[in-house]
Coordinates of C-alpha atoms in Angstrom, one line a residue:
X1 CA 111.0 34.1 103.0
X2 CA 108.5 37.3 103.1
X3 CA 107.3 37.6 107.0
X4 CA 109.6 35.2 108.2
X5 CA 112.9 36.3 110.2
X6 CA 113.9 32.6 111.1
X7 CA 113.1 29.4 110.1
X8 CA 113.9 25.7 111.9
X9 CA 112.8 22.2 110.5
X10 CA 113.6 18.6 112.3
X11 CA 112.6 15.6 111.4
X12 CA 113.3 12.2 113.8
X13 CA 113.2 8.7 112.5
X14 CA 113.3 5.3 114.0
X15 CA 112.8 1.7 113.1
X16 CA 109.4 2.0 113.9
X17 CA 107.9 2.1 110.5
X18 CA 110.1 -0.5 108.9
X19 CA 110.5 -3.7 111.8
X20 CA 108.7 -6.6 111.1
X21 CA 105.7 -5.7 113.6
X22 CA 106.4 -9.3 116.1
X23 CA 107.1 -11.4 112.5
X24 CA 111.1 -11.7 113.6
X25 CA 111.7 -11.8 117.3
X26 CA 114.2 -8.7 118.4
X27 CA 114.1 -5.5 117.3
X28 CA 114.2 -5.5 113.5
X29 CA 113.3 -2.2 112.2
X30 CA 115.9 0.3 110.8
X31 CA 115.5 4.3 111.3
X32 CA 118.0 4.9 108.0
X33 CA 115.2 2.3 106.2
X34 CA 112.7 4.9 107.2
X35 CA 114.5 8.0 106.2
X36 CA 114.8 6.8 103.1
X37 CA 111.3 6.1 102.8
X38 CA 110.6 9.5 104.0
X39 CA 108.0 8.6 106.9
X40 CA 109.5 10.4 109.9
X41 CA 107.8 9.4 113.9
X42 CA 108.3 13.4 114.7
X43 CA 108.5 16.6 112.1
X44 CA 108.3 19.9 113.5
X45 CA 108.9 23.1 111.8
X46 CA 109.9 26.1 114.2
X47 CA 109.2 29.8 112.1
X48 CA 110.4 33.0 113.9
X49 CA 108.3 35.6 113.1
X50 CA 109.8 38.4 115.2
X51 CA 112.9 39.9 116.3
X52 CA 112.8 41.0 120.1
X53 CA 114.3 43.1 122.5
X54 CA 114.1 41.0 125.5
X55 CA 114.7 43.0 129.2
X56 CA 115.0 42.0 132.6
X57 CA 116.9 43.3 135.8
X58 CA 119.3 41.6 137.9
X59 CA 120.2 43.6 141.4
X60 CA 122.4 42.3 144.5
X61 CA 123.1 43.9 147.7
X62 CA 124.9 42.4 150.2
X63 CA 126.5 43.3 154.0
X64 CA 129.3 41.3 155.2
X65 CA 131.9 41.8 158.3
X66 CA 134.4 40.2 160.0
X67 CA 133.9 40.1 163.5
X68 CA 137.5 38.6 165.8
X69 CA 135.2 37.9 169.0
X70 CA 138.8 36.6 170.4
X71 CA 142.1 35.4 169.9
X72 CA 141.1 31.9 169.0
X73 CA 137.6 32.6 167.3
X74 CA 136.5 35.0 164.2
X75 CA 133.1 35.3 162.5
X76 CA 132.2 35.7 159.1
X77 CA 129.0 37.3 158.7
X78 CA 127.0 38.0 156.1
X79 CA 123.5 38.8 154.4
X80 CA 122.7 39.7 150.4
X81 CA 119.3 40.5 148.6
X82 CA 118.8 39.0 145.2
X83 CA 116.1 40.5 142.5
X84 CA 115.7 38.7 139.3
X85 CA 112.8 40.1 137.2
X86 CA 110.5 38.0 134.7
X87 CA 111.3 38.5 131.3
X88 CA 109.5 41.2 129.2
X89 CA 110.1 42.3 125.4
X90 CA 110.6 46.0 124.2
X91 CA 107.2 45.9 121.8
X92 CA 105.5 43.2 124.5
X93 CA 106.3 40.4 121.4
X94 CA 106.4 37.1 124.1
X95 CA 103.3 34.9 124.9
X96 CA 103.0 32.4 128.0
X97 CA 100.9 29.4 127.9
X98 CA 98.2 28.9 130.3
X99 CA 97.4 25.6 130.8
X100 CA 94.6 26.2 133.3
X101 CA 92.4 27.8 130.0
X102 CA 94.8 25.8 127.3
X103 CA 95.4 29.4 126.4
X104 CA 98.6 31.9 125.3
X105 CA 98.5 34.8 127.2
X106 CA 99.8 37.5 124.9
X107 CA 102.1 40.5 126.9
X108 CA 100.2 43.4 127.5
X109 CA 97.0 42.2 125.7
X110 CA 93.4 41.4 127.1
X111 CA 94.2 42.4 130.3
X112 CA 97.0 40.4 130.7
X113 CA 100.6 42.4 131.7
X114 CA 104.0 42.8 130.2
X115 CA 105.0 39.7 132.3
X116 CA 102.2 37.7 131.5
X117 CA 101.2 36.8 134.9
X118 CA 105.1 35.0 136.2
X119 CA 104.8 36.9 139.4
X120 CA 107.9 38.8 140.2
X121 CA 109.8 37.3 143.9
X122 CA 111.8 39.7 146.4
X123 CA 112.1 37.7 148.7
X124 CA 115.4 36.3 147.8
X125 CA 117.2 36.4 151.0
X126 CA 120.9 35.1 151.1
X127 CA 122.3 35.1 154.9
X128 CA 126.0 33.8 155.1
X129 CA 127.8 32.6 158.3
X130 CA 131.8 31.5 158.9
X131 CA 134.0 30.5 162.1
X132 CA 137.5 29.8 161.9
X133 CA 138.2 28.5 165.8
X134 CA 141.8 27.9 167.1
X135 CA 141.2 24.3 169.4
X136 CA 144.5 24.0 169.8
X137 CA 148.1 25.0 169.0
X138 CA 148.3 23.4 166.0
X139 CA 144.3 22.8 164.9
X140 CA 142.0 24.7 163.5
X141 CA 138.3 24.3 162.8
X142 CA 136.7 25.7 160.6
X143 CA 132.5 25.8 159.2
X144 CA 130.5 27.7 157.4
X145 CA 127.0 27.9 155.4
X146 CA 125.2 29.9 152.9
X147 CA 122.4 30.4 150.6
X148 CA 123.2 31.3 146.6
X149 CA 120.8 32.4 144.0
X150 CA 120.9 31.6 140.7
X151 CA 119.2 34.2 138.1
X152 CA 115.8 32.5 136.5
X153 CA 115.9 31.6 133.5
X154 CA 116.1 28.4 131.3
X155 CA 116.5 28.3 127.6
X156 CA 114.3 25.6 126.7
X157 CA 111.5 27.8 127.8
X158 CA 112.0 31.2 129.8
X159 CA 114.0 33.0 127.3
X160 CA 111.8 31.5 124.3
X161 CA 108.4 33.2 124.4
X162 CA 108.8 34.6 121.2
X163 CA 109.1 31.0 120.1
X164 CA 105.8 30.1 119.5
X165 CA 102.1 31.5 118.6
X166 CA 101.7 33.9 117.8
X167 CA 104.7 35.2 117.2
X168 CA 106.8 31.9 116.3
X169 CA 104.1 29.0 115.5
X170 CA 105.5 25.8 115.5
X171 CA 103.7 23.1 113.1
X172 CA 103.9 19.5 114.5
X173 CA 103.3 16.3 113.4
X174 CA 103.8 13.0 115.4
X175 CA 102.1 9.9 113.6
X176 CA 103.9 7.6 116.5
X177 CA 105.1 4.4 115.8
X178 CA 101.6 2.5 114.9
X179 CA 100.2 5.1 112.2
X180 CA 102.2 6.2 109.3
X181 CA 101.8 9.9 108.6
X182 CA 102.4 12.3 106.3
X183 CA 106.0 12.1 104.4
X184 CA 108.7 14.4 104.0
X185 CA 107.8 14.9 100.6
X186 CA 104.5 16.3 101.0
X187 CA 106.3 19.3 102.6
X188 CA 105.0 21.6 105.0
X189 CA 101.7 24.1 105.2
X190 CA 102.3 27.5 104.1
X191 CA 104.3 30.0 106.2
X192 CA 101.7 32.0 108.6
X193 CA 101.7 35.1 109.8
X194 CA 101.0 36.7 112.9
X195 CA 97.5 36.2 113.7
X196 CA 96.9 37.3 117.6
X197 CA 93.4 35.5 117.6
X198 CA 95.4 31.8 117.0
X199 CA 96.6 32.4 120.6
X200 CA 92.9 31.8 121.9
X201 CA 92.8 28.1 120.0
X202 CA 96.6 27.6 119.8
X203 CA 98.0 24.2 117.3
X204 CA 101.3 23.3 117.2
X205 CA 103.4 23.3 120.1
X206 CA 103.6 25.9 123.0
X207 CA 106.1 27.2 125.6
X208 CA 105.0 28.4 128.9
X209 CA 106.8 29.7 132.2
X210 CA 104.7 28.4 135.4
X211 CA 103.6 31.7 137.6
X212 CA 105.3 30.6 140.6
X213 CA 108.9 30.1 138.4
X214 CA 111.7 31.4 141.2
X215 CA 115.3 31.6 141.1
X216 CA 116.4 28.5 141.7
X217 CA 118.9 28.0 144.9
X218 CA 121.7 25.8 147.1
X219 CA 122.6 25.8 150.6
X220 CA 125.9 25.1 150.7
X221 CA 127.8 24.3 153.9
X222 CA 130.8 22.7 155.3
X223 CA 133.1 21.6 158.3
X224 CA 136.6 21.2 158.4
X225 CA 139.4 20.2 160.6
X226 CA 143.3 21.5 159.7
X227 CA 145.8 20.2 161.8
X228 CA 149.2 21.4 161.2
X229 CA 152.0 19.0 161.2
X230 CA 155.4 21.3 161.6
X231 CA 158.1 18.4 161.5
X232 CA 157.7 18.1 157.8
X233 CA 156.4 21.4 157.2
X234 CA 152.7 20.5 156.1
X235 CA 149.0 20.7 156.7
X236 CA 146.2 18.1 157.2
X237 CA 142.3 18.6 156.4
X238 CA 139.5 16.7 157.0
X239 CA 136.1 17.9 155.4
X240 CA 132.3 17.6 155.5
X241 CA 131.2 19.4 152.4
X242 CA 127.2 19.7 151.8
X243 CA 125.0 20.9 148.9
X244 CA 120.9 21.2 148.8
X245 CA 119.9 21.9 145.7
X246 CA 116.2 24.0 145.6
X247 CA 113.7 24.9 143.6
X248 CA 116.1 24.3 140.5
X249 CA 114.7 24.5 136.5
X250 CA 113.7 22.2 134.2
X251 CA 111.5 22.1 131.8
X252 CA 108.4 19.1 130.9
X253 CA 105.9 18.6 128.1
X254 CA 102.7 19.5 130.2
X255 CA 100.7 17.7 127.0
X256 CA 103.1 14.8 126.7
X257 CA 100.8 11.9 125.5
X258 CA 100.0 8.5 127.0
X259 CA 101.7 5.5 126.8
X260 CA 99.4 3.4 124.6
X261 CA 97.7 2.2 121.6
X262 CA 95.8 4.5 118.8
X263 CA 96.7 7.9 117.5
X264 CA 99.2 10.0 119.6
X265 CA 97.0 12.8 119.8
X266 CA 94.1 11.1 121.1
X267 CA 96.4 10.5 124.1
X268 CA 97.6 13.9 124.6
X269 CA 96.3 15.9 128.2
X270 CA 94.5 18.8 126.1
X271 CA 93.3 16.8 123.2
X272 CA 89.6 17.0 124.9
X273 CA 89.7 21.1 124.6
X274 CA 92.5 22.0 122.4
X275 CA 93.4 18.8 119.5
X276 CA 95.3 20.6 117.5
X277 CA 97.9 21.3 120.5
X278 CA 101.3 18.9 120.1
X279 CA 103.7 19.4 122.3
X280 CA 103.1 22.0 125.5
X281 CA 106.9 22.8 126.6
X282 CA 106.6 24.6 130.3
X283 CA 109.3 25.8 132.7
X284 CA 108.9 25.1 136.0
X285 CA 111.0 25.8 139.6
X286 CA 110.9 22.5 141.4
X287 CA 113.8 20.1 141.1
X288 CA 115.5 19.1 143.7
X289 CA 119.6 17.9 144.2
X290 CA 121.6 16.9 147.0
X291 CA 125.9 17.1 147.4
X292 CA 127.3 15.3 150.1
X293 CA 131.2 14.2 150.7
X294 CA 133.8 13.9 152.8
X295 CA 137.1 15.3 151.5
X296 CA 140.9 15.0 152.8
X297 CA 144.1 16.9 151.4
X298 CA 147.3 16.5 152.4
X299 CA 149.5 20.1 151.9
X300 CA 152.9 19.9 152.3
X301 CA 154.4 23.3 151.6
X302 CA 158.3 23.6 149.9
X303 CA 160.8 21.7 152.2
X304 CA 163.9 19.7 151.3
X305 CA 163.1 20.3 148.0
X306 CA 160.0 18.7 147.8
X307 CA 156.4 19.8 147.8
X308 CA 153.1 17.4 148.1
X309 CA 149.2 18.3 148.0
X310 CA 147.4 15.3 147.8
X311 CA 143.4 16.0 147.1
X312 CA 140.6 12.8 148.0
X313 CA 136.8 13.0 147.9
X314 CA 134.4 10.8 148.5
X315 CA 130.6 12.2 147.3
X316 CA 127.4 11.1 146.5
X317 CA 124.8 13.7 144.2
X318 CA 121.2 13.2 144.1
X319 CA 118.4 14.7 141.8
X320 CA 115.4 14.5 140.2
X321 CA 115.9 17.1 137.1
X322 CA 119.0 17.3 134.9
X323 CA 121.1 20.0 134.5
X324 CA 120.5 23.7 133.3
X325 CA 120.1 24.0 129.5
X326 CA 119.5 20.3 129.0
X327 CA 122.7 18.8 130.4
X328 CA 121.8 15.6 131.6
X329 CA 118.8 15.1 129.8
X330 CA 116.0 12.1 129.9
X331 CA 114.0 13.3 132.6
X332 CA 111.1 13.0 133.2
X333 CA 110.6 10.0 131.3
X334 CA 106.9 10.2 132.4
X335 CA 105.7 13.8 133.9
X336 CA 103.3 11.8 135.5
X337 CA 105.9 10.1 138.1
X338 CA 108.1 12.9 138.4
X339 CA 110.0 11.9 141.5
X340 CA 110.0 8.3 139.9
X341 CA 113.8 10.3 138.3
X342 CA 115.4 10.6 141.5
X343 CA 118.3 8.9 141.3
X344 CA 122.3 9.4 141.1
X345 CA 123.0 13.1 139.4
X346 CA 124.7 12.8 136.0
X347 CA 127.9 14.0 137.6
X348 CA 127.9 12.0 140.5
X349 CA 131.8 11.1 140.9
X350 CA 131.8 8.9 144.2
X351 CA 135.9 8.6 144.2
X352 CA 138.3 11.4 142.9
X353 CA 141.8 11.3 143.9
X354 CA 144.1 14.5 142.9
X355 CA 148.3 14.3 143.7
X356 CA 150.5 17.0 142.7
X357 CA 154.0 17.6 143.3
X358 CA 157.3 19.1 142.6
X359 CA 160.7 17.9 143.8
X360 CA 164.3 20.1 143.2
X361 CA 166.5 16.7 142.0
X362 CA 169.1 16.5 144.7
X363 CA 172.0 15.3 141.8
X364 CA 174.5 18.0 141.1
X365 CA 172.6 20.7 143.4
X366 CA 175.9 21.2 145.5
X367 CA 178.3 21.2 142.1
X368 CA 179.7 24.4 140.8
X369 CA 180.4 26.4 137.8
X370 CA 179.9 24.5 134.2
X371 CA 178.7 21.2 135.7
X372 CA 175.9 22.7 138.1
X373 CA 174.6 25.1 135.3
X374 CA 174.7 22.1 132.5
X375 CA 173.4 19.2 134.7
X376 CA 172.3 21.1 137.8
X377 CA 169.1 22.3 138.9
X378 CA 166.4 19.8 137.2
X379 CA 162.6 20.3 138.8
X380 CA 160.6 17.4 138.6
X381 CA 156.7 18.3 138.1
X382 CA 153.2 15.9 137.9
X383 CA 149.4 15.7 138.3
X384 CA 148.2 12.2 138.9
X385 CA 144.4 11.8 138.7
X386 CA 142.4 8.5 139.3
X387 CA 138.5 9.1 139.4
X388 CA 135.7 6.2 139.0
X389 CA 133.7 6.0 136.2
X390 CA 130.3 8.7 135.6
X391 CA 126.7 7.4 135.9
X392 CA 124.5 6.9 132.7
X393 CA 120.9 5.4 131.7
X394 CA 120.2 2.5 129.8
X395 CA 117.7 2.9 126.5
X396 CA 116.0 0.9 123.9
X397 CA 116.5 0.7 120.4
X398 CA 113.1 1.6 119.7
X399 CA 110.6 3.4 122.2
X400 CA 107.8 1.5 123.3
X401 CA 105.6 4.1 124.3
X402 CA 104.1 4.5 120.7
X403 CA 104.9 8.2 120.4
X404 CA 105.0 9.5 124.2
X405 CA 108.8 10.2 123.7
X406 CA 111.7 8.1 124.7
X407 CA 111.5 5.2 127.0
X408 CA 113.7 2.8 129.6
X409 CA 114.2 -0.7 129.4
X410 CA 112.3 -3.1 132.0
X411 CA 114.6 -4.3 134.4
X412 CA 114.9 -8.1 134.7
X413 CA 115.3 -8.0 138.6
X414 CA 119.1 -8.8 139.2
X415 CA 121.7 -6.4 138.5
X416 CA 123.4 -5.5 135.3
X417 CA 126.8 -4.5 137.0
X418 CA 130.0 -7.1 135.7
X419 CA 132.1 -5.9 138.5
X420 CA 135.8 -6.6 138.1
X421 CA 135.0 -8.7 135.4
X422 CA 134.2 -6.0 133.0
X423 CA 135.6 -5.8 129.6
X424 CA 135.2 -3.0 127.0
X425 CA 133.5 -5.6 125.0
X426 CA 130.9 -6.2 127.5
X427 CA 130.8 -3.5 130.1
X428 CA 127.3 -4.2 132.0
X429 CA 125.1 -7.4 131.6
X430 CA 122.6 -6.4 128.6
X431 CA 120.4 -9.4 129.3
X432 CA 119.4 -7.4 133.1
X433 CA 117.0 -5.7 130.6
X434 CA 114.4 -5.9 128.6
X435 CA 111.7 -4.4 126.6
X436 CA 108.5 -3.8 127.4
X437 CA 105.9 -6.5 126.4
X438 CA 103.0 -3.7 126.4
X439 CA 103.0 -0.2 124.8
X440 CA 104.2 1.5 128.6
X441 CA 107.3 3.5 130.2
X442 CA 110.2 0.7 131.3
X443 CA 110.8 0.4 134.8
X444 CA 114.7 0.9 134.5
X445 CA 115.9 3.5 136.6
X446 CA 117.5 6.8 135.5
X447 CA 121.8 7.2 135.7
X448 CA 122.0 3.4 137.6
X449 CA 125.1 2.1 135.7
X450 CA 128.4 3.3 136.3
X451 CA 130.8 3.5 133.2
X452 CA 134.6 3.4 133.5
X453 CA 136.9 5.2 135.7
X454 CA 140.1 7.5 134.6
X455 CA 144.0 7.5 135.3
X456 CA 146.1 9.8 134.1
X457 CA 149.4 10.8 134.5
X458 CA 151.0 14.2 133.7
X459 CA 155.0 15.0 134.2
X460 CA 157.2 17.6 133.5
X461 CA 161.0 18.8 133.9
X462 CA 162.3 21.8 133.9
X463 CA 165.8 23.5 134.3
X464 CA 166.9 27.0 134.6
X465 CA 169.8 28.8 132.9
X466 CA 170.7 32.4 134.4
X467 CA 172.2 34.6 131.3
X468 CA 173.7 37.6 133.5
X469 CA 171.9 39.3 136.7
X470 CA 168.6 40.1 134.5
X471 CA 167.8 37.4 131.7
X472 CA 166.5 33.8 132.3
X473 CA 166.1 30.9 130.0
X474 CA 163.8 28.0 131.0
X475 CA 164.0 25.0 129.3
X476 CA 160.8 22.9 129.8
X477 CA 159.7 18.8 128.5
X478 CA 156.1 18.4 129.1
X479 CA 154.4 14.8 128.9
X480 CA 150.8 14.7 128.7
X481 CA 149.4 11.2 129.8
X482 CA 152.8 9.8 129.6
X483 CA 151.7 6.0 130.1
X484 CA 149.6 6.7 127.6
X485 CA 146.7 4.7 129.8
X486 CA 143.3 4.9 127.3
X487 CA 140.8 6.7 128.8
X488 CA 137.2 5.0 127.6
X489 CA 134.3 6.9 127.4
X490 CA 130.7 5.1 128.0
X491 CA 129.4 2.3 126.4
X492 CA 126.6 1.9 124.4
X493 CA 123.3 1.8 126.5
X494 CA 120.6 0.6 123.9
X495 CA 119.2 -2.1 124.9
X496 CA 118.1 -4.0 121.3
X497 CA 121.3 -3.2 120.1
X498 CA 124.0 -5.4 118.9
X499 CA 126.7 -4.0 120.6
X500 CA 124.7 -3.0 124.0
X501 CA 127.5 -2.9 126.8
X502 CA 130.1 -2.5 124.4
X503 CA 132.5 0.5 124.9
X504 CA 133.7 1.6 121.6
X505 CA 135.2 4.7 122.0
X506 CA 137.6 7.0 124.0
X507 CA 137.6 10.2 125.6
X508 CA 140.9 12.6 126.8
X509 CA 143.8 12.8 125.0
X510 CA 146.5 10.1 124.3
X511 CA 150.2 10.4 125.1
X512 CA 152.0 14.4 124.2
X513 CA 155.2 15.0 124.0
X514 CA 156.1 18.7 123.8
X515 CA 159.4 20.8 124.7
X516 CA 159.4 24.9 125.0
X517 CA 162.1 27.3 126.2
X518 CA 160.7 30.3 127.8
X519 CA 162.9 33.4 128.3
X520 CA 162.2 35.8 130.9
X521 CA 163.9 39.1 131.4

């Protein structure tokens, strides 16, 4: 297509447009009903207009020393400086919303410069502490804490300013789910070109990096006791292990409409000064996260022929923002109540437990000759891993925010958690929810139902076979999940749906069986 490097078209559907509008109670619309019909509640069409260079610097310097203040006590010390630059383009071909004019700040252009006004930070400081202190003969304590920077940048937004106008217009339409809009049929407008003056009245959507945008950061710290047990030749370790998450990235729709009746863009932020504006995606610095757990391992090194390490934690993780690059995704539901979406972190794992070992079988070891070197020598391997189940947010079949994006189910009041009386046919309690009886947000909260845990079971045996002083054969039958114990994955979450708290699928691996022979010489 002449003037265009790169073009993207998306289209959602939903039940919206075909449900009977209150006739039938329940949800009776059908989104593959209104695909065929060719009325979509969201089109966008994404054109890429230009090909950049994109540049930015990365530089780290660091001091660090070791300092044995006495026999029983050594300090780690450290202290690093982290720059991360903003963003800027070879030919200055980026543009930054502003919402404070409901402008796009082109690079280098009307007084605005090649970073278009994301202020640059250095004062990323990173100090770094450690003690290892002998209490006793055979115990050790240990701590430490430290502050880590992670580069800025997010790829919904940061690394996308090319993305929109001028340079990459985006044409939007989102009818909602009252108004029917155009169809898919009717196609969209003719591809533009770039036209620098559209940034002063921009349509369409727009991305935007807030000035204040900082690489984000975690203190990380921890305490641990190691007490050595030399009887049975192994180690004890009792931990406090701590994470604060800072300052970490996401992205919002700063012109994310209302919940309500009428015409989605009546409802949107800048539909006063700019109506022709959809969606206004801007990246900010200002999540927040928080690690804490209490871990134990058990280390028993090679004696008698056996060897043990035995891993337990016991964690919680908090946030309000889901993961970099749109792991975790659903929040906010509203941008309005932010820090309504702090709740249990998408990977929150409360119990993991972690035992691997490997045990020199005791029959034949003390034979000779033909027998030893036929039935000799076996080594008994395995990794058993029993974890509880990951977090996960319920939804509804059809939004009812009428075109202010995705929404939660209300919550009933009691809990939706079956306890030991789960099934995979009925996981969680789907009648703990329901849907909103006026066009709003739910008031469900984000990640509060836990889905299944894991077990797993990995073994292997091995035996050696010495050809002469210099070649070795190892024969080796591996079992992968060997109980073959189904590991589910989540159920479904929709509220609305038929099969809401029904687990229908599986995750991992089943049972493998495989045998090698490795020769080493």
């Amino acid at each position: 297509m002449p003037g265009v490097s790169k073009l993207l078209t998306r289209a959602d559907f939903n039940g919206a447009f075909t449900d009977s509008r209150g006739a039938v109670p329940g949800p009776s619309g059908n989104a593959m009903a209104s695909f065929i019909l060719g009325y979509p509640t969201f089109m966008e069409q994404d054109y890429t207009l230009a090909w950049t260079g994109q540049r930015f610097i990365e530089t780290g310097l660091y001091f660090a020393d070791d300092w044995r203040v006495s026999r029983r006590l050594t300090l780690n010390l450290g202290l690093r400086h982290d720059y991360f630059s903003p963003v800027t383009e070879v030919a200055d071909r980026l543009a930054n919303f502003d919402p404070a004019t409901a402008t796009v700040k082109i690079a280098n252009r009307d007084g605005v410069d090649r970073r278009m006004g994301i202020q640059r930070n250095f004062k990323d400081w990173a100090p770094r502490f450690g003690f290892a202190y002998q209490a006793l003969k055979n115990t050790v304590i240990r701590g430490g804490y430290g502050l880590f920077y992670n580069p800025s940048g997010n790829g919904g937004a940061a690394l996308r300013l090319f993305r929109h106008v001028p340079f990459g217009p985006i044409y939007t339409v989102a009818p909602g789910d009252e108004f029917v809009g155009p169809s898919i049929s009717q196609g969209f407008p003719a591809p533009p070109t770039v036209n620098f003056e559209a940034a002063k009245n921009p349509t369409g959507g727009v991305i935007g990096v807030a000035p204040t945008f900082r690489s984000s950061y975690a203190q990380q710290f921890n305490l641990t006791v190691q007490q050595e047990i030399t009887p049975i030749q192994a180690v004890l370790k009792f931990a406090y292990v701590g994470n604060l998450g800072r300052r970490l990235h996401t992205s919002l729709d700063l012109n994310q409409p209302l919940a309500g009746p009428g015409p989605v863009a009546n409802r949107r932020a800048f539909f006063g000064v700019r109506p022709g504006l959809a969606g206004a995606t801007y990246a900010v610095a200002d999540g927040l996260s928080n690690y804490n757990a209490f871990q134990f391992t058990f280390d028993k090194r090679m004696s008698a022929g056996l060897s043990v390490l035995l891993g337990y934690t016991w964690s919680h993780a908090i946030d309000d923002v889901g993961t970099e690059f749109g792991g975790g995704t659903g929040t906010p539901q509203d941008i309005r109540c932010r820090r309504c979406d702090r709740s249990n972190a998408s990977f929150d794992l409360r119990h993991r437990m972690t035992l691997s070992y490997t045990y020199l079988l005791p029959i034949l070891r003390e034979a000779k000759g033909l027998t030893r070197t036929l039935l000799g020598g076996w080594q008994l391997n395995g990794i058993t891993t029993i974890q509880g189940g990951l977090p996960y947010t319920p939804g509804l079949l059809v939004a009812n925010t009428n075109g202010a994006g995705g929404s939660r189910p209300d919550s009933v009041g009691r809990s939706a958690s079956l306890g030991s009386s789960a099934t995979i046919a009925r996981w969680f309690d789907p009648t703990a929810f329901t849907s909103p009886t006026t066009i709003r947000f739910g008031n469900a909260g984000r990640n509060i139902l836990f889905g299944p845990g894991r077990v797993n079971w990995d073994m292997s045996l091995f035996k050696d076979f010495a050809i002469g002083d210099r070649w070795k054969v190892q024969f080796r039958s591996e079992a992968f999940n060997i109980w073959n114990t189904p590991q589910f994955g989540l159920p479904n979450a929709t509220i609305g749906a038929g099969n809401a708290g029904t687990i229908t699928s599986t995750v991992g691996n089943p049972r493998q069986l495989q045998l090698a022979l490795r020769i080493q010489f």
